[in-house]
Coordinates of C-alpha atoms and ligand atoms in Angstrom, one line a residue:
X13 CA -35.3 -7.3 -15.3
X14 CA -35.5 -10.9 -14.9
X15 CA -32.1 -12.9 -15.9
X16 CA -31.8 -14.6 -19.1
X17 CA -28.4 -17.0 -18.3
X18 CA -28.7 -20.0 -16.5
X19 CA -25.8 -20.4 -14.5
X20 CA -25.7 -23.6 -12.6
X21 CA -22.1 -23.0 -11.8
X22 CA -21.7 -19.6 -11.0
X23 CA -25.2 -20.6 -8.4
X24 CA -22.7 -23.2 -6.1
X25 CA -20.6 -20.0 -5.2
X26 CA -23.9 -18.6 -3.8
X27 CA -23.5 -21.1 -1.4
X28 CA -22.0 -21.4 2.5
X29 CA -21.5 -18.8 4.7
X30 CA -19.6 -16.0 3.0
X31 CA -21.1 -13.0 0.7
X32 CA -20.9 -13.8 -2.8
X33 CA -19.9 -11.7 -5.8
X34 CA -22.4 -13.9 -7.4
X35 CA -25.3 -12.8 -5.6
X36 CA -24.1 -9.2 -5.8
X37 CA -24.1 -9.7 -9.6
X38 CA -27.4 -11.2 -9.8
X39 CA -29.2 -8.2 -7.9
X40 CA -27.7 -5.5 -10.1
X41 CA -29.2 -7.6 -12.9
X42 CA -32.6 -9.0 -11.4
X43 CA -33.2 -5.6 -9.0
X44 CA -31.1 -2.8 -10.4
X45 CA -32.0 -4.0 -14.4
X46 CA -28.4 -3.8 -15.5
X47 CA -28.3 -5.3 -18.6
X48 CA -24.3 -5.0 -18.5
X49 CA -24.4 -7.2 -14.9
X50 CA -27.1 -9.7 -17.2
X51 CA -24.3 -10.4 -19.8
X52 CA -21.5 -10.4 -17.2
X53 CA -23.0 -13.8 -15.6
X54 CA -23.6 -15.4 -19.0
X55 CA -20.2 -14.9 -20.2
X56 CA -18.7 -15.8 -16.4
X57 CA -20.7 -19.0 -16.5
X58 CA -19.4 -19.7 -20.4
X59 CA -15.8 -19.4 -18.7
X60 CA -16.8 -21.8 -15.8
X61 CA -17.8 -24.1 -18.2
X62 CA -15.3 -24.0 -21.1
X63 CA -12.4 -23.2 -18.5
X64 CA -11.2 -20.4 -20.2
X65 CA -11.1 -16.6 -19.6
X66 CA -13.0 -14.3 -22.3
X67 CA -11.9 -11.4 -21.6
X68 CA -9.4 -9.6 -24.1
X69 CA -6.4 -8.3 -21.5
X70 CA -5.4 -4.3 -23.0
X71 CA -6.3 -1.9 -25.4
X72 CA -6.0 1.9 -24.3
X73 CA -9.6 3.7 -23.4
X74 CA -9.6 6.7 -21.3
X75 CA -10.7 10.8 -20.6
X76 CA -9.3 13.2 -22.4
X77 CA -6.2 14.7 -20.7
X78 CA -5.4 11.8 -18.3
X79 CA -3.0 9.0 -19.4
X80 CA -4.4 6.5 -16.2
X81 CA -7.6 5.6 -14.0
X82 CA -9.3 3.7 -16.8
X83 CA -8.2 -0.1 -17.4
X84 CA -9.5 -1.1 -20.7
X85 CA -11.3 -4.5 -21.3
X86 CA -13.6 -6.0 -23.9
X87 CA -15.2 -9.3 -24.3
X88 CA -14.1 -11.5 -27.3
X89 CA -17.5 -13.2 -27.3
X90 CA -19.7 -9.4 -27.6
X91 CA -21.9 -11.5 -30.1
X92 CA -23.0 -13.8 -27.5
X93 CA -23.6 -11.2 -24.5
X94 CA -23.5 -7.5 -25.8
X95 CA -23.8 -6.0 -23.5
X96 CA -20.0 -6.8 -22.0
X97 CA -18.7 -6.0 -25.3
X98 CA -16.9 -2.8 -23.4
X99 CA -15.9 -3.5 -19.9
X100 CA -13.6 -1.0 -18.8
X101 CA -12.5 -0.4 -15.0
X102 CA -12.5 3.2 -13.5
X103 CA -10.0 3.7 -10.6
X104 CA -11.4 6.9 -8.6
X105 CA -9.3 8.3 -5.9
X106 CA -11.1 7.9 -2.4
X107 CA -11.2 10.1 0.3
X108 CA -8.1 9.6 2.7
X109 CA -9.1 6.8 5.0
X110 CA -11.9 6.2 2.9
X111 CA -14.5 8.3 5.2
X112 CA -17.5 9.5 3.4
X113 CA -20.9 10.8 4.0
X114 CA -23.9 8.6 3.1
X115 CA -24.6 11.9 0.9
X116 CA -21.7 11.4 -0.9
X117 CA -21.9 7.2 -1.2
X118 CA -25.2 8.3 -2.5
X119 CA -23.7 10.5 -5.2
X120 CA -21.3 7.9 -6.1
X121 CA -23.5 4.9 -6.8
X122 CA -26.5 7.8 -8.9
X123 CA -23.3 8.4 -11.1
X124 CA -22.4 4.9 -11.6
X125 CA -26.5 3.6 -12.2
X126 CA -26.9 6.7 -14.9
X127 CA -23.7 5.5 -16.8
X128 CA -22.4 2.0 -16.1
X129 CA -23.0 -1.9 -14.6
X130 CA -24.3 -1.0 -11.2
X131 CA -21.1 -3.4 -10.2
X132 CA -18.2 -1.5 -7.7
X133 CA -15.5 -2.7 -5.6
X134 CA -15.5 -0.9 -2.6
X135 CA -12.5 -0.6 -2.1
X136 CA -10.3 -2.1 -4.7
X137 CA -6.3 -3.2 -3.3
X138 CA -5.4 0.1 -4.7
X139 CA -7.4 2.1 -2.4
X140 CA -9.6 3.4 -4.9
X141 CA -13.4 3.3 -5.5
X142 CA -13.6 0.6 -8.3
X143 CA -16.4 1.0 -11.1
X144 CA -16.4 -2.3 -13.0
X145 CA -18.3 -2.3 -16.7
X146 CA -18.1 1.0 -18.4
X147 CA -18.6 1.3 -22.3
X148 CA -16.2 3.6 -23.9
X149 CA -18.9 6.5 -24.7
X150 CA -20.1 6.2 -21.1
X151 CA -16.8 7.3 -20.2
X152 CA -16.1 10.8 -20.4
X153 CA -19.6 11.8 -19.4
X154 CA -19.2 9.8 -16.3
X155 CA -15.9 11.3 -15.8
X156 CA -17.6 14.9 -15.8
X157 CA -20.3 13.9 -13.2
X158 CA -17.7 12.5 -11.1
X159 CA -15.2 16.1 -11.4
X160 CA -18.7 18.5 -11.3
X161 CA -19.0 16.4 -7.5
X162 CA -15.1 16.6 -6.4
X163 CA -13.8 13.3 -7.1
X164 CA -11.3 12.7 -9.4
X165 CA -9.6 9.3 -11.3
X166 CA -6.8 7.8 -9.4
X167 CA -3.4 6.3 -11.1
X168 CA -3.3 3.4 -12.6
X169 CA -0.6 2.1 -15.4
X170 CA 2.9 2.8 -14.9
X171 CA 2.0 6.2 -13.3
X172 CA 2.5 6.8 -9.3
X173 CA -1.0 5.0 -7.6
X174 CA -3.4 7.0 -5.3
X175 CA -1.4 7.0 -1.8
X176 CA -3.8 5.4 1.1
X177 CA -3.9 5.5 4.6
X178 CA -5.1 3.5 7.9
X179 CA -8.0 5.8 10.0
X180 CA -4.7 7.3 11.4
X181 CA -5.4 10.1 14.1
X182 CA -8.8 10.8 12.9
X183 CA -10.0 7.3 14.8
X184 CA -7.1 5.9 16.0
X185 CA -5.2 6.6 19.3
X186 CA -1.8 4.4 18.1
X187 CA -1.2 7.0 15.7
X188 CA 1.4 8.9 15.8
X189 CA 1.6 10.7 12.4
X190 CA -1.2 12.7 10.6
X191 CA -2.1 10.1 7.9
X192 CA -4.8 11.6 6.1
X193 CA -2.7 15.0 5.7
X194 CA 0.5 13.1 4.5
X195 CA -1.7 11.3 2.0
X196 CA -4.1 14.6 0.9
X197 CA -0.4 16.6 0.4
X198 CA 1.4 14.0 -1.5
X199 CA -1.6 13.1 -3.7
X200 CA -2.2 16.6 -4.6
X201 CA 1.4 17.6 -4.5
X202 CA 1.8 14.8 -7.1
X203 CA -1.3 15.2 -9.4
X204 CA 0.8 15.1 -12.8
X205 CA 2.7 11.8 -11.8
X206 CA -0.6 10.1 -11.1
X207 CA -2.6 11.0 -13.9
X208 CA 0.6 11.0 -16.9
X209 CA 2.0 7.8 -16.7
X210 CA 5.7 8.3 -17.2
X211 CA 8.1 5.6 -15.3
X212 CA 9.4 2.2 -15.9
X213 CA 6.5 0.6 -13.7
X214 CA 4.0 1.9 -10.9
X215 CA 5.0 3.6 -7.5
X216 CA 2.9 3.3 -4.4
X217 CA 2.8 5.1 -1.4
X218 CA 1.0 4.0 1.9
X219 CA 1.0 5.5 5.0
X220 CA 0.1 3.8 8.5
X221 CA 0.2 5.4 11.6
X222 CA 2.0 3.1 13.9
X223 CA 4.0 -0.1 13.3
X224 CA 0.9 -2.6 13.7
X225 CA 0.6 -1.0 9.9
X226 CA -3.3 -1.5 8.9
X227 CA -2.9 -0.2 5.9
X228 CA 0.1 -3.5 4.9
X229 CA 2.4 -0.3 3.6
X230 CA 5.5 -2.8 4.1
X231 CA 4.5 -5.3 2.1
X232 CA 2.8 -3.3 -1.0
X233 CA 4.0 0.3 -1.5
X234 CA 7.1 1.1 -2.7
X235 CA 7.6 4.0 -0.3
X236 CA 6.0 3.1 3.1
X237 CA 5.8 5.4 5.7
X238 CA 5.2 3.9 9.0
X239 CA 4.9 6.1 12.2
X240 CA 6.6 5.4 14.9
X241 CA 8.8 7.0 17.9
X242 CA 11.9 7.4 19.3
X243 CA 11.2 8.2 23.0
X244 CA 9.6 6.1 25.6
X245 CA 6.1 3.8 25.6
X246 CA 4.3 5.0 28.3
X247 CA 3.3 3.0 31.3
X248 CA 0.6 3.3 33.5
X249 CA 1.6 1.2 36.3
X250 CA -2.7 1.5 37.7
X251 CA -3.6 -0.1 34.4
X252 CA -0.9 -3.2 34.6
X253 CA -1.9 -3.6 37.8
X254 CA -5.8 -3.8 37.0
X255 CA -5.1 -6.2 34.1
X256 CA -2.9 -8.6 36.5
X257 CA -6.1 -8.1 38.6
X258 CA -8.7 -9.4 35.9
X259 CA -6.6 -12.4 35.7
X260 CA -4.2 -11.4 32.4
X261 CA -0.5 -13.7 32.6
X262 CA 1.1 -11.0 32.2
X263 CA 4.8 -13.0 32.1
X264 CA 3.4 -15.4 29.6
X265 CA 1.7 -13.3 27.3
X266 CA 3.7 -9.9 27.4
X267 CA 7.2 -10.0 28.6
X268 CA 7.8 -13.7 27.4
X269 CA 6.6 -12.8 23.8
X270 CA 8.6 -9.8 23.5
X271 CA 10.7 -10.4 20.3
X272 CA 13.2 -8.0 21.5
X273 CA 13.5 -9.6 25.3
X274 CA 13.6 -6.3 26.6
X275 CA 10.6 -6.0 29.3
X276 CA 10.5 -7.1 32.5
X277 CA 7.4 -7.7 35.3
X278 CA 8.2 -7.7 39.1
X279 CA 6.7 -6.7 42.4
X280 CA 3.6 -5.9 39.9
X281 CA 5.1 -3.3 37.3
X282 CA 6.1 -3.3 34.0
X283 CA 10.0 -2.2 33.3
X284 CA 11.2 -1.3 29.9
X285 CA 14.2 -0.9 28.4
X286 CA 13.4 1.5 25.2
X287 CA 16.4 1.7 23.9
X288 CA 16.1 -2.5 23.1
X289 CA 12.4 -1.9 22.1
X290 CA 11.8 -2.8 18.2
X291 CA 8.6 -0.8 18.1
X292 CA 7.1 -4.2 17.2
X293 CA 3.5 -3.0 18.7
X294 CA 2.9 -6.6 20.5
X295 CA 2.8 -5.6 24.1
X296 CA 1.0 -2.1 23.7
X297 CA -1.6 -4.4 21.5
X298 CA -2.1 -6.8 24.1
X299 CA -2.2 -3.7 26.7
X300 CA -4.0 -1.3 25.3
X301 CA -5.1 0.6 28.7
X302 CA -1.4 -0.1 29.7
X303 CA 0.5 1.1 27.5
X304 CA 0.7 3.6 24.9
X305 CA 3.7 4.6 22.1
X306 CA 5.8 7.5 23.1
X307 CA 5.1 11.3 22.5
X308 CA 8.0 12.2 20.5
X309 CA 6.4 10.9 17.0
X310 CA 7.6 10.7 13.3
X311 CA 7.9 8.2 10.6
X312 CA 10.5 5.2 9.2
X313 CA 10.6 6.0 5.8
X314 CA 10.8 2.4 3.8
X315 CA 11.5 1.4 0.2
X316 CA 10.7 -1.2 -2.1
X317 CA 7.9 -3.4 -1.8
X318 CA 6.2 -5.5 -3.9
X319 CA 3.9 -8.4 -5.3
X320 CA 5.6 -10.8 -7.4
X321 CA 5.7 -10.2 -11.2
X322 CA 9.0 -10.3 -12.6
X323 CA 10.8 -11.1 -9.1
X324 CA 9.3 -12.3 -5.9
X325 CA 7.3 -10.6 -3.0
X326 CA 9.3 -8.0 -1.7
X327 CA 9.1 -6.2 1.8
X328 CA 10.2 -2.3 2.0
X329 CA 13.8 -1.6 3.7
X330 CA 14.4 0.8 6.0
X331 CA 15.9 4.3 4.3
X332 CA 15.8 6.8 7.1
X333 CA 14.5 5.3 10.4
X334 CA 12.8 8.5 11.9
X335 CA 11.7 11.8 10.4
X336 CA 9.4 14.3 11.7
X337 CA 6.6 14.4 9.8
X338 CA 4.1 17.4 11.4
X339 CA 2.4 20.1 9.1
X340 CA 4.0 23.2 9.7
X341 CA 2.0 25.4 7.5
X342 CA -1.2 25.7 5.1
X343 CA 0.8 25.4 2.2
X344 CA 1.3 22.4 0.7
X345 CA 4.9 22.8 -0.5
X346 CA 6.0 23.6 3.1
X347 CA 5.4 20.4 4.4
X348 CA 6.9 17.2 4.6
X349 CA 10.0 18.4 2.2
X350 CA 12.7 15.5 3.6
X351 CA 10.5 13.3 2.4
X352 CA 9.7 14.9 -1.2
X353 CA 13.3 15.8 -1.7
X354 CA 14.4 12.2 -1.2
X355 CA 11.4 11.3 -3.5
X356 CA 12.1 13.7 -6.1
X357 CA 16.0 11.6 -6.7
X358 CA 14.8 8.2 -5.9
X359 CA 12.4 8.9 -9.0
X360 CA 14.9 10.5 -11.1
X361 CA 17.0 7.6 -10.6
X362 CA 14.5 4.9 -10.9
X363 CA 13.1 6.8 -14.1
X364 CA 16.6 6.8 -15.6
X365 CA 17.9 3.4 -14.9
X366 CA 14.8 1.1 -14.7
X367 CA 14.1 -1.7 -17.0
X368 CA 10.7 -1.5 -18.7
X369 CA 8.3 -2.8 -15.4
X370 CA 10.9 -2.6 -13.4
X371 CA 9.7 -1.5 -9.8
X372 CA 11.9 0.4 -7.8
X373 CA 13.0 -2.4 -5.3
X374 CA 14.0 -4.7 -8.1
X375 CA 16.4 -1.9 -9.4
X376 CA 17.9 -1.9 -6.4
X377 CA 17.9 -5.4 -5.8
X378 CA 19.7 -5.5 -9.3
X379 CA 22.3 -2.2 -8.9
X380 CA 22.2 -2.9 -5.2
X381 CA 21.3 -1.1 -1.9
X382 CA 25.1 0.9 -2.4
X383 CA 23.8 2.5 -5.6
X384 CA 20.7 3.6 -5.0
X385 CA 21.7 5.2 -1.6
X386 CA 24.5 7.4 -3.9
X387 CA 21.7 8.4 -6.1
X388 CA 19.6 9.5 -3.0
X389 CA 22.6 11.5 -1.3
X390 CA 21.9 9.6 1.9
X391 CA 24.7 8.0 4.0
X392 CA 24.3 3.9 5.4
X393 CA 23.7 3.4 9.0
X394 CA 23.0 0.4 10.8
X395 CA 19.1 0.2 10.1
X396 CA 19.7 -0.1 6.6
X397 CA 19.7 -3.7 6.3
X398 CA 17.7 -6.8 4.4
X399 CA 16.3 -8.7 6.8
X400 CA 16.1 -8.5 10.1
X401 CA 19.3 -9.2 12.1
X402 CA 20.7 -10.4 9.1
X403 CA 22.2 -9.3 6.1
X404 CA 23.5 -5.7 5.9
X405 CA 23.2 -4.4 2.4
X406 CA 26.5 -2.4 2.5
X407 CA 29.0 -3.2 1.3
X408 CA 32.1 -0.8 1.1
X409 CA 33.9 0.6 -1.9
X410 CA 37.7 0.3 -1.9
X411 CA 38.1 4.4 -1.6
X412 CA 36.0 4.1 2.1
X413 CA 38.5 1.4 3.5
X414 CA 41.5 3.2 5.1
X415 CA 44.0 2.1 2.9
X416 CA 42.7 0.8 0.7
X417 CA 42.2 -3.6 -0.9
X418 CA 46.2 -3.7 -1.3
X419 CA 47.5 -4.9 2.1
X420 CA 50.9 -5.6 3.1
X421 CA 50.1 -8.8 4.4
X422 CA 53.3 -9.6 6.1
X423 CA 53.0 -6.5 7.9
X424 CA 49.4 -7.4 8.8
X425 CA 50.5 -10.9 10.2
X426 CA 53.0 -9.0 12.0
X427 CA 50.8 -7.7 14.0
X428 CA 47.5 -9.9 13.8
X429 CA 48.8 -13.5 14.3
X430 CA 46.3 -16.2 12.7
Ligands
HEM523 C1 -14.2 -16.0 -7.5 C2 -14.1 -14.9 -8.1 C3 -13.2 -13.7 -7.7 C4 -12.1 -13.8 -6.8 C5 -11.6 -14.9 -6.0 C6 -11.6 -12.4 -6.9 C7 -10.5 -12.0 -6.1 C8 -10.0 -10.8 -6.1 C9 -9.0 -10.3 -5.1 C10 -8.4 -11.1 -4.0 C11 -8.7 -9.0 -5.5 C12 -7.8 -8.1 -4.7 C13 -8.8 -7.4 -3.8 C14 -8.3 -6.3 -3.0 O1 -7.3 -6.5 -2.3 O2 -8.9 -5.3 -3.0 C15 -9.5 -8.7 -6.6 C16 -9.4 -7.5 -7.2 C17 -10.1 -7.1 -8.3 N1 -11.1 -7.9 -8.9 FE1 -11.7 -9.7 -8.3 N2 -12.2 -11.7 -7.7 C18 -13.2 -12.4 -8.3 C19 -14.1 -12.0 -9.3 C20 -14.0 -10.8 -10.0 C21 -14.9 -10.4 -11.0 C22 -16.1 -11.2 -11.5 C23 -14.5 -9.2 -11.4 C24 -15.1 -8.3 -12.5 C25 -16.4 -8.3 -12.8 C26 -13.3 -8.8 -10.7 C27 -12.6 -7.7 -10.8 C28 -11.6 -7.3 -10.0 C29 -10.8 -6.0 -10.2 C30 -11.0 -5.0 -11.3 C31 -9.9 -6.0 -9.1 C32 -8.8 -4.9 -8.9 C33 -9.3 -3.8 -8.2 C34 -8.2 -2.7 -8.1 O3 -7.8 -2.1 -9.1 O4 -7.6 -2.5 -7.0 N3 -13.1 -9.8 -9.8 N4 -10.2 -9.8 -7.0
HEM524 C1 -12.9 -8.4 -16.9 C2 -11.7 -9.0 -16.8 C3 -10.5 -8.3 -16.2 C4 -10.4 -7.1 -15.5 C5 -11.6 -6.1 -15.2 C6 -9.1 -7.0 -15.1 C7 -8.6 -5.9 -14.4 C8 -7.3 -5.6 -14.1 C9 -6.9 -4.5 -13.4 C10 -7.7 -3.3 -13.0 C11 -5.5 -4.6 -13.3 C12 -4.6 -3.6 -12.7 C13 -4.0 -2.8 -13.8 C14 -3.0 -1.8 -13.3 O1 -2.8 -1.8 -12.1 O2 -2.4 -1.1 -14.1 C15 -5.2 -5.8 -13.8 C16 -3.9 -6.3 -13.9 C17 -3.6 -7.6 -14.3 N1 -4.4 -8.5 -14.8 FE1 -6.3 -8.3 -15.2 N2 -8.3 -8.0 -15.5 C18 -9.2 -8.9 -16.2 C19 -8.8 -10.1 -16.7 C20 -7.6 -10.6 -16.7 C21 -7.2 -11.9 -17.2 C22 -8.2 -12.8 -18.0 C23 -5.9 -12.1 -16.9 C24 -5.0 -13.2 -17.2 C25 -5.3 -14.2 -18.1 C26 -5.5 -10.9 -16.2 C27 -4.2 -10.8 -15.7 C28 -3.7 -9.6 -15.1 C29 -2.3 -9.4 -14.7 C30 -1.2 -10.4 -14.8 C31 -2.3 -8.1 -14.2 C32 -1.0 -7.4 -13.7 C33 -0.5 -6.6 -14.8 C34 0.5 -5.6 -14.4 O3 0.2 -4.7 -13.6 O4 1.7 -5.8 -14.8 N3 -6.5 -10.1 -16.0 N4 -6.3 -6.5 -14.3
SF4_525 S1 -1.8 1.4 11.6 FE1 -1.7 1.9 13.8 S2 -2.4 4.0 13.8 FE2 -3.1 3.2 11.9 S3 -5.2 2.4 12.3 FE3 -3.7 0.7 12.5 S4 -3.2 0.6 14.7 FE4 -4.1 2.6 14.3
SF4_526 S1 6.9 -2.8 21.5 FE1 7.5 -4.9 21.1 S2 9.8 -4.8 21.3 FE2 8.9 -3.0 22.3 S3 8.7 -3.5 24.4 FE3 6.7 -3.9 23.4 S4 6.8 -6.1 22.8 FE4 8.9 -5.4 23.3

């Protein structure tokens, strides 16, 4: 179908050296005959041109049963392009790690030619598979094709978003938790809380194997679980030596870059002293025949990150610094419980103190680190703090200080002389 918009402006971003949405837009229209992806780049250009968006921001459109997974839009300009009039956004949970056979990518774009634009985002910052441009009647029949071949809607809305995960073990020899497990049990073991919007705001979780954290679960999710360890990073001394050998500066760009100033480099091996190591990932990334991360392997369970909206950017904190995280049996409720007991109160708490879009880190930015950890039944340790070397977020209650704020101070001087 040949296009019927002109679009002089929209054309300039088909230009330089990176793939345009543009052109991706144009061949659903031109090749694929999308009449929806036709309309979409008259009324883009319309906003290039008048400098104004035309999209009408809300409205509730979804499948029956499911409160999430579809983001309603509509064009206020439907008389000049139709065929946006509906534009609605389907969020479908992805495959942990996002591996698929070409079968099933196949599957995935037949469903989304027989009932929408021919336009996806693959994958959107959520994780999911995006469909962009559905009309409202397209939706439940697309929604059936989609259950009839296993997938499902993800979260969207104040509802908890589908977890994601880096390639974990599956590709990755860093890793030292099973990623796509932890994300398959606490998607399923959380099905009602995705698709039933209940809470003040949305809740992510993100799970990356090792600290280099592919997946960014310290700056987006509100519970990140990064893998780590607590023993040893292993050294093979051969390797070190083979890398001095191939002309790597070892000093310079190892030792001397370690944030934590804890690895030495003489008479051609590598020392270590683990019990300064930050699990930062630098050396073991530089190293990779080298060194490896330790064998005993869990997670640092973090909380409270997020993108700006009614505070700034947030990173997660630390909330327990290592828990085992292995699957110990076939049944979903037997694994990882720490972790879904501590989950369970944070969200009771969250749910029945949070302000309307509240995330969870800004409730405890505003009741404050002390609170939350009462509500959570977990006692503070060192780790628990706001920044780096910095600022610890506890601060004591007068019934934890042996006796007491009231001081005799003229005893106290009596024995502490200014
Ligand atoms: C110059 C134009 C555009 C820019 C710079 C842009 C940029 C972005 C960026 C940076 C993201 C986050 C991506 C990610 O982390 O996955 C995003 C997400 C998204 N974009 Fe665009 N975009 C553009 C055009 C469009 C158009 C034309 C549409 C609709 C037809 C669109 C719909 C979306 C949607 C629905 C998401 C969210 C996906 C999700 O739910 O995770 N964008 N965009
Ligand atoms: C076709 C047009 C658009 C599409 C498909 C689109 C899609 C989306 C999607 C999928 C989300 C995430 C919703 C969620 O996570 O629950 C979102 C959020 C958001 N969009 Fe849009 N959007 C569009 C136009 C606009 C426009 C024109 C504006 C501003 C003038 C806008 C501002 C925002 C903001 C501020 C959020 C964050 C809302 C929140 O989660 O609190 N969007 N949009
Ligand atoms: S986060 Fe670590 S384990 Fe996961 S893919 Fe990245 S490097 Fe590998
Ligand atoms: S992981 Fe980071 S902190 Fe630990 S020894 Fe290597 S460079 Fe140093």
């Amino acid at each position: 179908m040949p296009i019927t918009h002109k679009t002089p402006l929209l054309d300039e971003l088909e230009k330089g050296p990176w793939p345009s949405f543009v052109k991706d837009i144009k061949r659903a229209a031109d090749e694929g005959g999308s009449p929806t992806a036709n309309d979409l780049l008259g009324q883009l250009e319309l906003s290039y041109e008048q400098k104004i968006g035309h999209w009408k921001h809300g409205g509730i459109v979804g499948v029956f049963g499911y409160g999430g997974g579809v983001i309603g839009r509509y064009s206020d300009v439907p008389h000049l392009f139709p065929s946006v009039t509906h534009f609605h956004t389907l969020r479908i949970n992805q495959p942990a790690s996002k591996f698929y056979s070409s079968e099933q990518l196949r599957t995935l774009a037949d469903i989304w030619d027989k009932h929408g634009s021919m336009i996806t985002n693959m994958h959107g910052s959520t994780g999911d598979i995006i469909f962009l441009g559905c009309r409202t009647e397209a939706l439940e029949p697309c929604f059936a094709d989609l259950t009839a071949n296993g997938f499902d809607l993800g979260g969207s809305g104040s509802a908890l978003r589908t977890p994601s995960c880096c390639v974990g073990r599956a590709r990755c020899e860093w890793s030292c938790l099973d990623t796509q497990d932890i994300t398959y049990n606490l998607t399923m073991t959380y099905q009602d809380e995705m698709h039933r919007p209940a809470w003040p705001y949305k809740f992510k979780f993100k799970t990356s194997g090792c600290p280099n954290d592919c997946v960014a679960a310290i700056a987006r999710a509100d519970c990140s679980i990064i893998g780590t360890w607590r023993d040893e990073i292993r050294i093979n001394q051969k390797e070190v030596q083979n890398y001095a050998d191939a002309g790597l500066d070892i000093q310079k760009y190892v030792i001397d870059l370690c944030p934590a100033e804890c690895m030495s480099y003489q008479d051609g091996e590598i020392q270590i002293n683990n019990k300064k190591c930050t699990r930062c990932m630098h050396c073991i990334n530089v190293m990779t025949k080298a060194l490896r991360p330790g064998t005993d392997v869990g997670a640092t369970i973090l909380i409270g990150a997020k993108a700006p909206i009614l505070e700034g950017a947030q990173m997660s904190a630390v909330v327990m610094p290592f828990l085992k995280m292995e699957k110990v049996s076939d049944d979903l409720d037997d694994n990882y419980t720490e972790l879904k007991d501590f989950i369970d109160k944070l969200w009771e708490w969250w749910d029945e103190n949070g302000k309307n879009r509240e995330r969870v880190g800004e409730l405890i930015q505003r009741l404050g680190y002390r609170a939350f950890l009462d509500a959570v039944e977990i006692d503070p340790i060192p780790q628990m703090i706001k920044e780096p070397r910095s600022n610890p977020y506890i601060f004591f209650l007068e019934q934890d200080v042996e006796g007491g704020w009231e001081r005799d101070l003229e005893e106290y001087r009596a024995r502490h002389q200014a």
